[in-house]
PDB file of C-alpha atoms in Angstrom:
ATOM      1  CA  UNK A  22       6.430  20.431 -12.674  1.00  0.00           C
ATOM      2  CA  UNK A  23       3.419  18.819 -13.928  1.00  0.00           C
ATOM      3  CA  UNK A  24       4.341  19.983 -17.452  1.00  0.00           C
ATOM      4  CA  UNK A  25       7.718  18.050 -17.008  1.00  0.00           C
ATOM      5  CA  UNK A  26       6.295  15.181 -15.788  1.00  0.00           C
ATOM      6  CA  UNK A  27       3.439  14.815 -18.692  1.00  0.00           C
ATOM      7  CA  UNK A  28       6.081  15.991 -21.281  1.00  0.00           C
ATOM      8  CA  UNK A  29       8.299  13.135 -20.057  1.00  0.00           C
ATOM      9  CA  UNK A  30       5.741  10.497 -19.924  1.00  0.00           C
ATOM     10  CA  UNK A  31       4.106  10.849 -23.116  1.00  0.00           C
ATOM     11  CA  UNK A  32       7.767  10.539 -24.785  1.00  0.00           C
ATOM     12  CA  UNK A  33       8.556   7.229 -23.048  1.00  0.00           C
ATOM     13  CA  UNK A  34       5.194   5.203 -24.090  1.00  0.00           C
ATOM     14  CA  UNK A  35       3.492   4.457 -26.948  1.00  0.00           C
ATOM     15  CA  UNK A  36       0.206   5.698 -25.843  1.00  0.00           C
ATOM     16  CA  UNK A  37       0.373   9.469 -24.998  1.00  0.00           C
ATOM     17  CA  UNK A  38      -2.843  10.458 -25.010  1.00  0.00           C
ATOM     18  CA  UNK A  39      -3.507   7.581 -22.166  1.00  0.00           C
ATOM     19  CA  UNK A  40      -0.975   9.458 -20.231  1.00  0.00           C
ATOM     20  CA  UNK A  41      -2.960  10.654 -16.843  1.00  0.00           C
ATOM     21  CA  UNK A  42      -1.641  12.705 -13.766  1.00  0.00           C
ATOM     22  CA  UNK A  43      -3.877  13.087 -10.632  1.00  0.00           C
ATOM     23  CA  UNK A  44      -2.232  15.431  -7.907  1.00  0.00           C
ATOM     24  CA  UNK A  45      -2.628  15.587  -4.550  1.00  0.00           C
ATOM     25  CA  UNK A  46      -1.011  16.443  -0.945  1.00  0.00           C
ATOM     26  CA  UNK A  47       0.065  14.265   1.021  1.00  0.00           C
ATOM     27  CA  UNK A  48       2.222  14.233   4.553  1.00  0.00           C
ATOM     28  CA  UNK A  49       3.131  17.920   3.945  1.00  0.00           C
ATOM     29  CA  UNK A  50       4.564  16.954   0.287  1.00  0.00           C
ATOM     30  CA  UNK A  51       2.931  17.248  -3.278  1.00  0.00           C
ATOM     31  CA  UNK A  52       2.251  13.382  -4.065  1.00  0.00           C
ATOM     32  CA  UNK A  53       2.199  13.123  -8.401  1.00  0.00           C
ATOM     33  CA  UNK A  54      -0.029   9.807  -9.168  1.00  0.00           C
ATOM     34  CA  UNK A  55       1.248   8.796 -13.006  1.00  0.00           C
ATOM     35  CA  UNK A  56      -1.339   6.922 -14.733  1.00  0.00           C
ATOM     36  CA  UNK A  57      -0.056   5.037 -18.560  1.00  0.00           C
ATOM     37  CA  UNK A  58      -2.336   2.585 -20.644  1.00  0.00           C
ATOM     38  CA  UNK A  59      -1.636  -0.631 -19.209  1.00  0.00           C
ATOM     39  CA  UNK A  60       0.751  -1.999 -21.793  1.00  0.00           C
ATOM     40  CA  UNK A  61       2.713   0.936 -21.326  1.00  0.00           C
ATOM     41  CA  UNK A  62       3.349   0.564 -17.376  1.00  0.00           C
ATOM     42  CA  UNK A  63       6.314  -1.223 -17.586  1.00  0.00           C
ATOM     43  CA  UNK A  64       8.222   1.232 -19.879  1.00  0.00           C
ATOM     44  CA  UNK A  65       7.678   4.154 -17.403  1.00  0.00           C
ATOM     45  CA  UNK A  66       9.000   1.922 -14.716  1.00  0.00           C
ATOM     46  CA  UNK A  67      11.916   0.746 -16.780  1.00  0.00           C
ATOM     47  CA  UNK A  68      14.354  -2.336 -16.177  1.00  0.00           C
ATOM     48  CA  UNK A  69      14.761  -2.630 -12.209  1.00  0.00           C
ATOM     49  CA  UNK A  70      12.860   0.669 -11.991  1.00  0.00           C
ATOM     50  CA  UNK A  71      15.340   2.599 -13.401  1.00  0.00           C
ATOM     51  CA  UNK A  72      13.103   5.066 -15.644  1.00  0.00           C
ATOM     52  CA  UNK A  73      11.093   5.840 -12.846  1.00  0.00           C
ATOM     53  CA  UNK A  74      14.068   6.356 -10.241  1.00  0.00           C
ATOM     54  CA  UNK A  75      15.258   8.977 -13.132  1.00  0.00           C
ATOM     55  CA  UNK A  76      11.935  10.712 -13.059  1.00  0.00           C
ATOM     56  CA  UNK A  77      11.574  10.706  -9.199  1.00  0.00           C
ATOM     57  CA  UNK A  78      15.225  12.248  -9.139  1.00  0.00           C
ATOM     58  CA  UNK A  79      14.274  15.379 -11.762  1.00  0.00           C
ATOM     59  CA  UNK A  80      11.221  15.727 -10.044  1.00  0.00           C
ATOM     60  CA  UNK A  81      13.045  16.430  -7.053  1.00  0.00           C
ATOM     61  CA  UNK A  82      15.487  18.655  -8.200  1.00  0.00           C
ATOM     62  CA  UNK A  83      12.565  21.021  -9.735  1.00  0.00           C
ATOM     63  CA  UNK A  84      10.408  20.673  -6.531  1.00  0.00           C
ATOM     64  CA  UNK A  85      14.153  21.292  -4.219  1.00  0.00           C
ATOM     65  CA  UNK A  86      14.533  24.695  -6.366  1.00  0.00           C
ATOM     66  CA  UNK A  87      11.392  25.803  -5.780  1.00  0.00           C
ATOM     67  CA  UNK A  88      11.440  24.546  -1.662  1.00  0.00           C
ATOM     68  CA  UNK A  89       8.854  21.866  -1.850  1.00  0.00           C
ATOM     69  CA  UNK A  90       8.523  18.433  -1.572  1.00  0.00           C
ATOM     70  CA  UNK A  91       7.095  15.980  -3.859  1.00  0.00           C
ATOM     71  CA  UNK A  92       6.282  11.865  -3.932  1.00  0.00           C
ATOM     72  CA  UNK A  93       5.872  10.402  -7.675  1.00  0.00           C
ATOM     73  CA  UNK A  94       3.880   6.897  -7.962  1.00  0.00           C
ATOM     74  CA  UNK A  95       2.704   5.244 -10.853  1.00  0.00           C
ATOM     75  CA  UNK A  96      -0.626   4.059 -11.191  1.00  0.00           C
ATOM     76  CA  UNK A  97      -0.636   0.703 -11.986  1.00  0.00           C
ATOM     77  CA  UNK A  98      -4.510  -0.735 -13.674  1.00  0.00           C
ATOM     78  CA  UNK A  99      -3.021  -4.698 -14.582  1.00  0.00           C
ATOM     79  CA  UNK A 100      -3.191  -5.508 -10.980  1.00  0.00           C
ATOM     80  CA  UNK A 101      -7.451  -5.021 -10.954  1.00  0.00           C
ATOM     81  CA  UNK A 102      -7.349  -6.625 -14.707  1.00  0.00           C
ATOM     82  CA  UNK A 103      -7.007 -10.486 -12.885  1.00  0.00           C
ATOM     83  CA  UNK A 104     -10.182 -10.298 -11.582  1.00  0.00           C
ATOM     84  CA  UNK A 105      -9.548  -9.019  -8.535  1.00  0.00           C
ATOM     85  CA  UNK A 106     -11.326  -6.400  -6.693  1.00  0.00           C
ATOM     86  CA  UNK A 107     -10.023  -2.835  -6.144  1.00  0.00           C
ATOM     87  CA  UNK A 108     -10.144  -3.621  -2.339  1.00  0.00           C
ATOM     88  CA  UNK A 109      -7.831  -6.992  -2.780  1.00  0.00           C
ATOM     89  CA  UNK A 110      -5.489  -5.129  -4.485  1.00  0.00           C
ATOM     90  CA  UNK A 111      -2.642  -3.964  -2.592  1.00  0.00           C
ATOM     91  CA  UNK A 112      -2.598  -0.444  -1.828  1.00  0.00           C
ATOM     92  CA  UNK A 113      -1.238   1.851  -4.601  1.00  0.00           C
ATOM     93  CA  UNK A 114      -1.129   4.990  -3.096  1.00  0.00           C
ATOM     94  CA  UNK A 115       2.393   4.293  -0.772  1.00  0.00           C
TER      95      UNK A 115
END
């Protein structure tokens, strides 16, 4: 599944080799963190989050065939790049 999910990624931005993915568990379930170069965020996430709906929903279907469960987020750096400090920022990790 990571494969997919890199593979994917890297073909939807313009900076592949910015393309990150930090795995963890969470809850019981496999929680994917997606990390793009921060001009890139917004094509991953796609027009009303539609990109990233379609990658939740074949990450699913792998992780349902193979019985587990899995969470995708994407990482999102622009909302530090204000100024802010990493524990202003709303909490990425949901």
């Amino acid at each position: 599944m990571e494969q997919l999910l890199t593979y994917l990624a890297r073909a939807l931005v313009d900076q592949p080799d910015q393309v990150g993915l930090r795995i963890s568990e969470v809850d019981g379930a496999r929680l994917y963190e997606l990390k793009v170069a921060p001009e890139d965020v917004g094509k991953v996430i796609g027009r009303d989050g539609r990109t990233v709906n379609a990658l939740r929903t074949l990450l699913n279907a792998a992780a349902q065939k193979s019985g587990q469960k899995v969470r995708l987020e994407i990482l999102d750096d622009r909302r530090n790049a204000a100024g802010t400090s990493p524990a202003a920022a709303p909490d990425a990790s949901r």
